[in-house]
PDB file of C-alpha atoms in Angstrom:
ATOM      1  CA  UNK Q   1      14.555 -42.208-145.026  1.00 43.00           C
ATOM      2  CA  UNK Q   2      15.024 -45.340-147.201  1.00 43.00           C
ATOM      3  CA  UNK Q   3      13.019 -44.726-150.550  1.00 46.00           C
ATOM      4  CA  UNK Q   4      12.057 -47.647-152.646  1.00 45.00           C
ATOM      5  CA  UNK Q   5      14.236 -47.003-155.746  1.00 45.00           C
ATOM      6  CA  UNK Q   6      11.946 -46.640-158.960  1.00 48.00           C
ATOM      7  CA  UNK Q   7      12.167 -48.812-162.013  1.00 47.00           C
ATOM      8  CA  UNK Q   8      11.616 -47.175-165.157  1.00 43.00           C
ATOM      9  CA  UNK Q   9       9.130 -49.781-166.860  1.00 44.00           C
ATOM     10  CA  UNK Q  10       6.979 -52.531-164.677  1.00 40.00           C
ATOM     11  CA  UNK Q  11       4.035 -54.854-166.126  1.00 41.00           C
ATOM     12  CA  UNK Q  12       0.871 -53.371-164.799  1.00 40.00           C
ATOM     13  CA  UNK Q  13      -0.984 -54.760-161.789  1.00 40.00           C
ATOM     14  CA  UNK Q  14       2.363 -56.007-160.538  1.00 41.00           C
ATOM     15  CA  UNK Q  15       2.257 -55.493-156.496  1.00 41.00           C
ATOM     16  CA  UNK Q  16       5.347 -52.617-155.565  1.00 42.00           C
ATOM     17  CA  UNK Q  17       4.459 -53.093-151.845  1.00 45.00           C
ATOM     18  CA  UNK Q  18       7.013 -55.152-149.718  1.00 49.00           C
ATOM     19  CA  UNK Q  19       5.241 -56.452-146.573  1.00 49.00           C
ATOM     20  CA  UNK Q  20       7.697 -57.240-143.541  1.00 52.00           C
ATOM     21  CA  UNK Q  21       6.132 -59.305-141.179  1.00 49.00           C
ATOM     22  CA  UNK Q  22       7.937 -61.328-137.914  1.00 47.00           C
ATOM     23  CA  UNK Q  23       6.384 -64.554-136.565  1.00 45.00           C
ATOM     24  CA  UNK Q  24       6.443 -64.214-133.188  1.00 41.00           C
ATOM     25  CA  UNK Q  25       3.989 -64.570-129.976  1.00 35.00           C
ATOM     26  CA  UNK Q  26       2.263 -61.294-128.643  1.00 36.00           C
ATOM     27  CA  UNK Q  27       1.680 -58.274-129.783  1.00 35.00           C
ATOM     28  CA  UNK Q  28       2.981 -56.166-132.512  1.00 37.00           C
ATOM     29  CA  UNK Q  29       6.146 -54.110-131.162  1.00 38.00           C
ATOM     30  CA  UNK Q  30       6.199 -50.686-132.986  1.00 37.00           C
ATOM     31  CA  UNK Q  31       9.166 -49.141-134.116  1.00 42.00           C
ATOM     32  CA  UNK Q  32      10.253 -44.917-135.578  1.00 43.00           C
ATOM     33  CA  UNK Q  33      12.810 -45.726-137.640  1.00 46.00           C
ATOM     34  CA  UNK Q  34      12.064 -46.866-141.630  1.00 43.00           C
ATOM     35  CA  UNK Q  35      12.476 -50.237-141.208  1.00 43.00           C
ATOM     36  CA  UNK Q  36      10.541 -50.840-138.055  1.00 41.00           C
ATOM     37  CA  UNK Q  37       7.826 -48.886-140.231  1.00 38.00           C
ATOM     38  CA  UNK Q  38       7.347 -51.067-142.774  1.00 37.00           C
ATOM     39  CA  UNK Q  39       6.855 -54.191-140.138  1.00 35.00           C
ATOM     40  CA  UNK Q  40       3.489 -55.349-141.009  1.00 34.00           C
ATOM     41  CA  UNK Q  41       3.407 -57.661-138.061  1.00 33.00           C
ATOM     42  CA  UNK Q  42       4.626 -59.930-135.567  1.00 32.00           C
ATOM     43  CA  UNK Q  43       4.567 -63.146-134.111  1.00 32.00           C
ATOM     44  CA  UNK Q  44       6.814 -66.087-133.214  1.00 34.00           C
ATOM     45  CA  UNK Q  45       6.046 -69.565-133.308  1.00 32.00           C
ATOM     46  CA  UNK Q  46       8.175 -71.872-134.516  1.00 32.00           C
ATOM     47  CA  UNK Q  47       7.555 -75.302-135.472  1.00 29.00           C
ATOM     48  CA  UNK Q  48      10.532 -77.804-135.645  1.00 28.00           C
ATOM     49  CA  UNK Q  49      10.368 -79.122-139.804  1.00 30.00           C
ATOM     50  CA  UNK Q  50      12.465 -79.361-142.435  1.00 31.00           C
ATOM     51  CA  UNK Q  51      12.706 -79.738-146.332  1.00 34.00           C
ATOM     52  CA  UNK Q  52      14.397 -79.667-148.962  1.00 37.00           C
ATOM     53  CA  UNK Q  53      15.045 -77.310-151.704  1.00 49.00           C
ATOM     54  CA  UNK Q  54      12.500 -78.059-154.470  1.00 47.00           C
ATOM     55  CA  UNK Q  55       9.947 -76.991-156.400  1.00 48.00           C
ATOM     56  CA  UNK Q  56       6.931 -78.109-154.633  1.00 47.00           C
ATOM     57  CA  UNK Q  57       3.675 -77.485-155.091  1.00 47.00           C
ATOM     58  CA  UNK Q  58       2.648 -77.617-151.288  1.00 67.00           C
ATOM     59  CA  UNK Q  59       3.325 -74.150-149.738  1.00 79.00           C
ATOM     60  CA  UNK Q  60       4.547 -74.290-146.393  1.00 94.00           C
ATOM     61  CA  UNK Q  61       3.398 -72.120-143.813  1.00 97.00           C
ATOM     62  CA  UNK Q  62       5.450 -69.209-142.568  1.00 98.00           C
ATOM     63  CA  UNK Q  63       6.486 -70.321-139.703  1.00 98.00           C
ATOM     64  CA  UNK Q  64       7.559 -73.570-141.244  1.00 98.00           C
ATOM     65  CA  UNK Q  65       9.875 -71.908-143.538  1.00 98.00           C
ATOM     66  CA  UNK Q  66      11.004 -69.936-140.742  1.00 99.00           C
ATOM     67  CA  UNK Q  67      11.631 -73.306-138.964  1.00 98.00           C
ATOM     68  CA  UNK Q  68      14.215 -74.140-142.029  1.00 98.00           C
ATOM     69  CA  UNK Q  69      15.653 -71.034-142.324  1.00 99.00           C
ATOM     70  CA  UNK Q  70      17.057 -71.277-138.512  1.00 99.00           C
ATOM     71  CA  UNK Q  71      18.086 -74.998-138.908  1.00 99.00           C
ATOM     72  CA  UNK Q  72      20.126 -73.755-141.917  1.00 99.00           C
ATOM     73  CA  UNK Q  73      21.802 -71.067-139.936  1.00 99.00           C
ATOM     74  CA  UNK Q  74      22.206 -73.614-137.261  1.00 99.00           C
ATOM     75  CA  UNK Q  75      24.138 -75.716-139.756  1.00 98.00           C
ATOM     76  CA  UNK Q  76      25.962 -73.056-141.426  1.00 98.00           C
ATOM     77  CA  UNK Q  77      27.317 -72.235-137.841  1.00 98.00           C
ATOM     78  CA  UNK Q  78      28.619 -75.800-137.772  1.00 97.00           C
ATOM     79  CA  UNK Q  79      30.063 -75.421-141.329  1.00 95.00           C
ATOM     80  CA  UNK Q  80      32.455 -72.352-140.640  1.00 94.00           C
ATOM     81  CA  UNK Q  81      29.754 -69.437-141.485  1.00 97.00           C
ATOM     82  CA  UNK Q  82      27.638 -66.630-139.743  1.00 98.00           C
ATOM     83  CA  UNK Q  83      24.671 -67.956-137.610  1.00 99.00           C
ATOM     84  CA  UNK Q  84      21.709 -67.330-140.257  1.00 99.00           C
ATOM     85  CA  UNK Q  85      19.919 -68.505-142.510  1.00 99.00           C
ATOM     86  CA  UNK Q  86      17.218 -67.480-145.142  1.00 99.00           C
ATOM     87  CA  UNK Q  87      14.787 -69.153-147.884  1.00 99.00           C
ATOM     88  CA  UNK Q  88      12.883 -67.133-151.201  1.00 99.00           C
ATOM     89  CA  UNK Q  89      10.017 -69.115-152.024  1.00 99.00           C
ATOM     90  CA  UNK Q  90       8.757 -67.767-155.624  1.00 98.00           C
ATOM     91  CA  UNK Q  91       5.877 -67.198-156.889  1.00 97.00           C
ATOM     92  CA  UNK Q  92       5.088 -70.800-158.270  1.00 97.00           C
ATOM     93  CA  UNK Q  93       6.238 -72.428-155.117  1.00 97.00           C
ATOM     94  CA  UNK Q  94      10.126 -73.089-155.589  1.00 98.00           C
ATOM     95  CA  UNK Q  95      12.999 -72.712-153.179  1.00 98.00           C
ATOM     96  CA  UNK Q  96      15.975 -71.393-152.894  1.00 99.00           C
ATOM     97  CA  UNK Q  97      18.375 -71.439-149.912  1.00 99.00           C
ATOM     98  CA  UNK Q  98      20.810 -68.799-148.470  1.00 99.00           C
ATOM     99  CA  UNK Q  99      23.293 -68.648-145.820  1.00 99.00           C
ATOM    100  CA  UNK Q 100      25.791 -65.748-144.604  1.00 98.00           C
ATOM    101  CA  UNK Q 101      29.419 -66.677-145.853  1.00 97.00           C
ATOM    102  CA  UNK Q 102      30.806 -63.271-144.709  1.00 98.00           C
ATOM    103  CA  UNK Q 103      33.865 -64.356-143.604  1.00 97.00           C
ATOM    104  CA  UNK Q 104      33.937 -67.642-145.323  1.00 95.00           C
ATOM    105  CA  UNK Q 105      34.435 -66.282-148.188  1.00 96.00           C
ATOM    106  CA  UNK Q 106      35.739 -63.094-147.162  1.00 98.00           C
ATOM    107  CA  UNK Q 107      32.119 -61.169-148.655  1.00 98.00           C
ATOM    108  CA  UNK Q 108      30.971 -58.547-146.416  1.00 98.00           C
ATOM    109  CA  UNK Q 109      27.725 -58.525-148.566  1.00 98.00           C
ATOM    110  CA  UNK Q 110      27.704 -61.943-148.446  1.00 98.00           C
ATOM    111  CA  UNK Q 111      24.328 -62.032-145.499  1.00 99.00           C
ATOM    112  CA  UNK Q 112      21.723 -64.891-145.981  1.00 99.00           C
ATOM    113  CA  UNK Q 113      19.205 -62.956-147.560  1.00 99.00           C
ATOM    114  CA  UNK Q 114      21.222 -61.755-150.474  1.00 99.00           C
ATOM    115  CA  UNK Q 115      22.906 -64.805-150.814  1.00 99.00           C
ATOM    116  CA  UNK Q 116      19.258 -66.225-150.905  1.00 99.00           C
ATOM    117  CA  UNK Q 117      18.176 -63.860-153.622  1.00 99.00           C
ATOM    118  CA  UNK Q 118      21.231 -64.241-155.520  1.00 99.00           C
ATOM    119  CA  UNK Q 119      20.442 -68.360-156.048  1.00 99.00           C
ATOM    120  CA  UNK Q 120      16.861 -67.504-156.872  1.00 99.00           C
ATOM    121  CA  UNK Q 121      17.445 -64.971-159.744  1.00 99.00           C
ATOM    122  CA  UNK Q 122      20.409 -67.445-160.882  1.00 99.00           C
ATOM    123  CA  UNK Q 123      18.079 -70.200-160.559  1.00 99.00           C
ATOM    124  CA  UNK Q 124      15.318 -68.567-162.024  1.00 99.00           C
ATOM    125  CA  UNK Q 125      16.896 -66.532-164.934  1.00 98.00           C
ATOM    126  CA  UNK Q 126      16.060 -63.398-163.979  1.00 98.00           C
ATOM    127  CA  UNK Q 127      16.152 -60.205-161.437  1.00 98.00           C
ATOM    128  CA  UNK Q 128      12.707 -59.663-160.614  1.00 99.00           C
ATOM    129  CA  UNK Q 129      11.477 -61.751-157.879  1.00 99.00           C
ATOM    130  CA  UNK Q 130       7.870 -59.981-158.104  1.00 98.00           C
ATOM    131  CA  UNK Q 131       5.561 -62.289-156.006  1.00 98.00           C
ATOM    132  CA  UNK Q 132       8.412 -64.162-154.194  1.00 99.00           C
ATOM    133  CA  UNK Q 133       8.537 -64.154-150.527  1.00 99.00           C
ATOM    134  CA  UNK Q 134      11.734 -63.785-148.209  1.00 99.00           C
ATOM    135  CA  UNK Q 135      11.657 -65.499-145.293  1.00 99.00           C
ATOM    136  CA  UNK Q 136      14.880 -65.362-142.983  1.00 99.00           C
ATOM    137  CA  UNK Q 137      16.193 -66.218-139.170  1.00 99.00           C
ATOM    138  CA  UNK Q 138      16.971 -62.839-138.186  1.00 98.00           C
ATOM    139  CA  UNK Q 139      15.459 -59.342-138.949  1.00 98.00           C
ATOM    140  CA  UNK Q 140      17.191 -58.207-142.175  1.00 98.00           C
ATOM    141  CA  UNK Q 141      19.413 -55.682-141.859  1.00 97.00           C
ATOM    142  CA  UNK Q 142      19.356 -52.583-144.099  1.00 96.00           C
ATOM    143  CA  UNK Q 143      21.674 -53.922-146.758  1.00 98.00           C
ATOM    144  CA  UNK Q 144      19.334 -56.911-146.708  1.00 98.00           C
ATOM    145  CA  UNK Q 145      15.802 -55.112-147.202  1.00 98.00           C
ATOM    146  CA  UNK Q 146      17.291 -52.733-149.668  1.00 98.00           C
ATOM    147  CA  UNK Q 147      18.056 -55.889-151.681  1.00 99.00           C
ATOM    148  CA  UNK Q 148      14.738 -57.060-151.268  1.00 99.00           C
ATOM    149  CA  UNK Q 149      13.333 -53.697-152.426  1.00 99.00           C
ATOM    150  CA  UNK Q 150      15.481 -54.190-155.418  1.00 98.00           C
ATOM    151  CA  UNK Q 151      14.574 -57.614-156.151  1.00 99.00           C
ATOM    152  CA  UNK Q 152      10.841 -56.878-155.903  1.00 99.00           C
ATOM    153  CA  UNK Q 153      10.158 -59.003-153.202  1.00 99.00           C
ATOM    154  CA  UNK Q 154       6.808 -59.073-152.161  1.00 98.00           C
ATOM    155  CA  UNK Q 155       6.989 -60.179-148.267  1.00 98.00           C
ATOM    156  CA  UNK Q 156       9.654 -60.857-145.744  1.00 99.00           C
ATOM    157  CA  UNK Q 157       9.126 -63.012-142.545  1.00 99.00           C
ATOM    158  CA  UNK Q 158      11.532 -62.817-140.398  1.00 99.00           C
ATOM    159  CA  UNK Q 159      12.223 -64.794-136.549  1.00 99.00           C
ATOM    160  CA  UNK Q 160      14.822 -63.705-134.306  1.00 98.00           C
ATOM    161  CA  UNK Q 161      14.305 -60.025-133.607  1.00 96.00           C
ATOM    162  CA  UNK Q 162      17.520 -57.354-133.895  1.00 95.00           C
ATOM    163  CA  UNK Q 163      17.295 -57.481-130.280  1.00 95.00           C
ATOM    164  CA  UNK Q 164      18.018 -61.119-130.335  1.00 97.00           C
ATOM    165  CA  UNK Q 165      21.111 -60.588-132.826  1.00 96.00           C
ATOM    166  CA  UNK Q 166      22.246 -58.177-130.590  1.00 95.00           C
ATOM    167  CA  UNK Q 167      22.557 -60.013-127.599  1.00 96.00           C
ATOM    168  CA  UNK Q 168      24.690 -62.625-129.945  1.00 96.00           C
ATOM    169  CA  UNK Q 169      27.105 -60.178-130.411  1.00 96.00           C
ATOM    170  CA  UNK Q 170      25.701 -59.009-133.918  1.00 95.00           C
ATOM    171  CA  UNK Q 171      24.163 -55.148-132.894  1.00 88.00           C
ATOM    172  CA  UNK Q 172      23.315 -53.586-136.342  1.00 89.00           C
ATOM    173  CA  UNK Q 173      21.936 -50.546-134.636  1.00 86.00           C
ATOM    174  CA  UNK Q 174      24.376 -48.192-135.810  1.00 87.00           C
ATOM    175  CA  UNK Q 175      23.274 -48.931-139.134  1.00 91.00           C
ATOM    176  CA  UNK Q 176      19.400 -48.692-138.667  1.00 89.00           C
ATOM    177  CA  UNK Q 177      20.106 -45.115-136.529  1.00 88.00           C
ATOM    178  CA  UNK Q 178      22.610 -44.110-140.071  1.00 91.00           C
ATOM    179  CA  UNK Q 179      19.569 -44.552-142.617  1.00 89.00           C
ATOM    180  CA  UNK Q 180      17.533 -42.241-139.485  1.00 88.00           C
ATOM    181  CA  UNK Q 181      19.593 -39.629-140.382  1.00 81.00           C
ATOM    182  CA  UNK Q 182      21.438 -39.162-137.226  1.00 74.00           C
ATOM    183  CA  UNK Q 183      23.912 -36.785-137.624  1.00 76.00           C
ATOM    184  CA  UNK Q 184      25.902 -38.391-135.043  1.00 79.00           C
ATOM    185  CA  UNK Q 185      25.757 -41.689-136.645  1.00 79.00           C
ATOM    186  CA  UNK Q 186      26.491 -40.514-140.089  1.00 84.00           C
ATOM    187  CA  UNK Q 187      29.875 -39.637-139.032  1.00 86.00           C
ATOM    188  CA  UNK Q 188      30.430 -43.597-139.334  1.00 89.00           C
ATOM    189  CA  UNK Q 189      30.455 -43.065-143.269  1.00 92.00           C
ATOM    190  CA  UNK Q 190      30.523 -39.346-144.334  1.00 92.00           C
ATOM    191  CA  UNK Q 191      28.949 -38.856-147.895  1.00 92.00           C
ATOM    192  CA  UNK Q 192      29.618 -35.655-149.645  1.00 93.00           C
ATOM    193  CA  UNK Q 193      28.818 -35.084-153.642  1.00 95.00           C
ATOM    194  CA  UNK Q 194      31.426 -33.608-155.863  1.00 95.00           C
ATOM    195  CA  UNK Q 195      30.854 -30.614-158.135  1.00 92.00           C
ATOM    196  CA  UNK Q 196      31.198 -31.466-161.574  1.00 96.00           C
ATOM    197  CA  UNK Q 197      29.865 -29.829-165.140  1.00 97.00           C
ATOM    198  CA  UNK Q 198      26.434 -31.408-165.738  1.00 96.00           C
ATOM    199  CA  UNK Q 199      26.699 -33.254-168.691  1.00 96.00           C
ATOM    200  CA  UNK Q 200      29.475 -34.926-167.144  1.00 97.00           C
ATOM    201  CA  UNK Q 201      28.189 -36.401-163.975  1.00 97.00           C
ATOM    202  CA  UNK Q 202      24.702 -36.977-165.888  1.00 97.00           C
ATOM    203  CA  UNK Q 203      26.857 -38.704-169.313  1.00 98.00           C
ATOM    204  CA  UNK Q 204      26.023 -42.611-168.078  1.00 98.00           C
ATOM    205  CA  UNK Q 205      22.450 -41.762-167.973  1.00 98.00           C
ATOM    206  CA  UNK Q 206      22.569 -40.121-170.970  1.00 97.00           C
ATOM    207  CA  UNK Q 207      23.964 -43.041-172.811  1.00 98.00           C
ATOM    208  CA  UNK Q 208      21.671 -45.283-170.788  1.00 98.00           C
ATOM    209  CA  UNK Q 209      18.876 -43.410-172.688  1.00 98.00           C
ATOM    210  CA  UNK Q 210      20.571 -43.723-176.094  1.00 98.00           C
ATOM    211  CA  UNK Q 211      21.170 -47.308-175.886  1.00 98.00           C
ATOM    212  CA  UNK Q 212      18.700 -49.178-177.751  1.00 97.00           C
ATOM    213  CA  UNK Q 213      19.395 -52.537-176.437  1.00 98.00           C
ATOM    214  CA  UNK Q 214      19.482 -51.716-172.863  1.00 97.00           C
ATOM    215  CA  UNK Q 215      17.526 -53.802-169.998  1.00 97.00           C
ATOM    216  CA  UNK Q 216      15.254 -51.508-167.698  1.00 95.00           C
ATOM    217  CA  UNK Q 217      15.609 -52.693-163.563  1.00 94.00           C
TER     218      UNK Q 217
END
């Protein structure tokens, strides 16, 4: 089961829930596995609009930035890249684009979301995007949400279902069914831990806690 890793210090009354909702029409489809768990709801109507990235004061509404996060992955398509797109809106309103450049640029981690995340902490100074929302084209995959979980994202939205990537020859379900615990499944990436004297395998973290000067994530 995917646990929310902890951060050692956090500024009280900040919001450690992460909300995944899809915008799509009907009703909610439930899901076993972690991340279907943590889908809040969903719902899909898309409205055709556009805009750039700014820092505007007028929020959009979900499914409007859901609307610009699939015309991005439509263009990204057309510019040599993965078919998706994604958009963090922070806090106060700004926005940051992402697109997957996977093989573009030869960066398997390289997915919309991240790269999405990865402008907004660059553009915003910083690597906690407490009260931003994610909003992408596809359902994240597991890399993805982790990120998100990392990045204290409050919300993701989210349009085209993993169904829908699958039948465009993108089928991440190996990779949902791994984090299940499958045994099966886990054969994909075996993961074994090492014996080694304690004070050696636990020696980073013990000069984490020595260093004065250190940054707590």
């Amino acid at each position: 089961m995917l646990n929310r890793p902890q951060r050692t210090q956090r500024a009280p009354g900040v919001k450690q829930n992460l909300a995944v909702r899809r915008i799509s029409r009907g009703t909610a489809r439930s899901g076993s596995d972690p991340i279907s768990r943590i889908t809040a709801t969903t719902a899909r109507e898309l409205s055709v609009h556009s805009t750039a990235i700014s820092d505007s004061a007028t929020q959009q509404t979900p499914a409007e930035y859901l609307a610009q996060a699939v015309r991005i992955a439509v263009d990204n398509v057309r510019n040599e890249g993965g078919p998706f797109g994604a958009i963090v809106v922070s806090a106060d309103g700004q926005v940051f684009e992402g697109v997957n450049r996977v093989t573009a640029n030869l960066d398997p981690s390289a997915h919309a979301e991240v790269t999405a995340i990865r402008n907004a902490c660059q553009g915003l100074g910083t690597f906690d995007l407490s009260g931003a929302t994610l909003y992408t084209s596809c359902e994240p995959c597991p890399m993805c949400l982790a990120t998100s979980l990392w990045a204290r994202i409050d919300k993701v939205y989210f349009a085209a279902s993993r169904d829908d990537a699958a039948d465009g020859g993108f089928d991440d379900a190996v990779f949902y069914r791994y984090f299940e615990g499958d045994a099966a499944d886990r054969e994909i990436l075996p993961v074994a831990q090492e014996p080694l004297p304690p004070e050696e395998r636990v020696a980073p973290f013990t000069e984490w806690s020595l260093n004065t000067t250190r940054i707590e994530y």
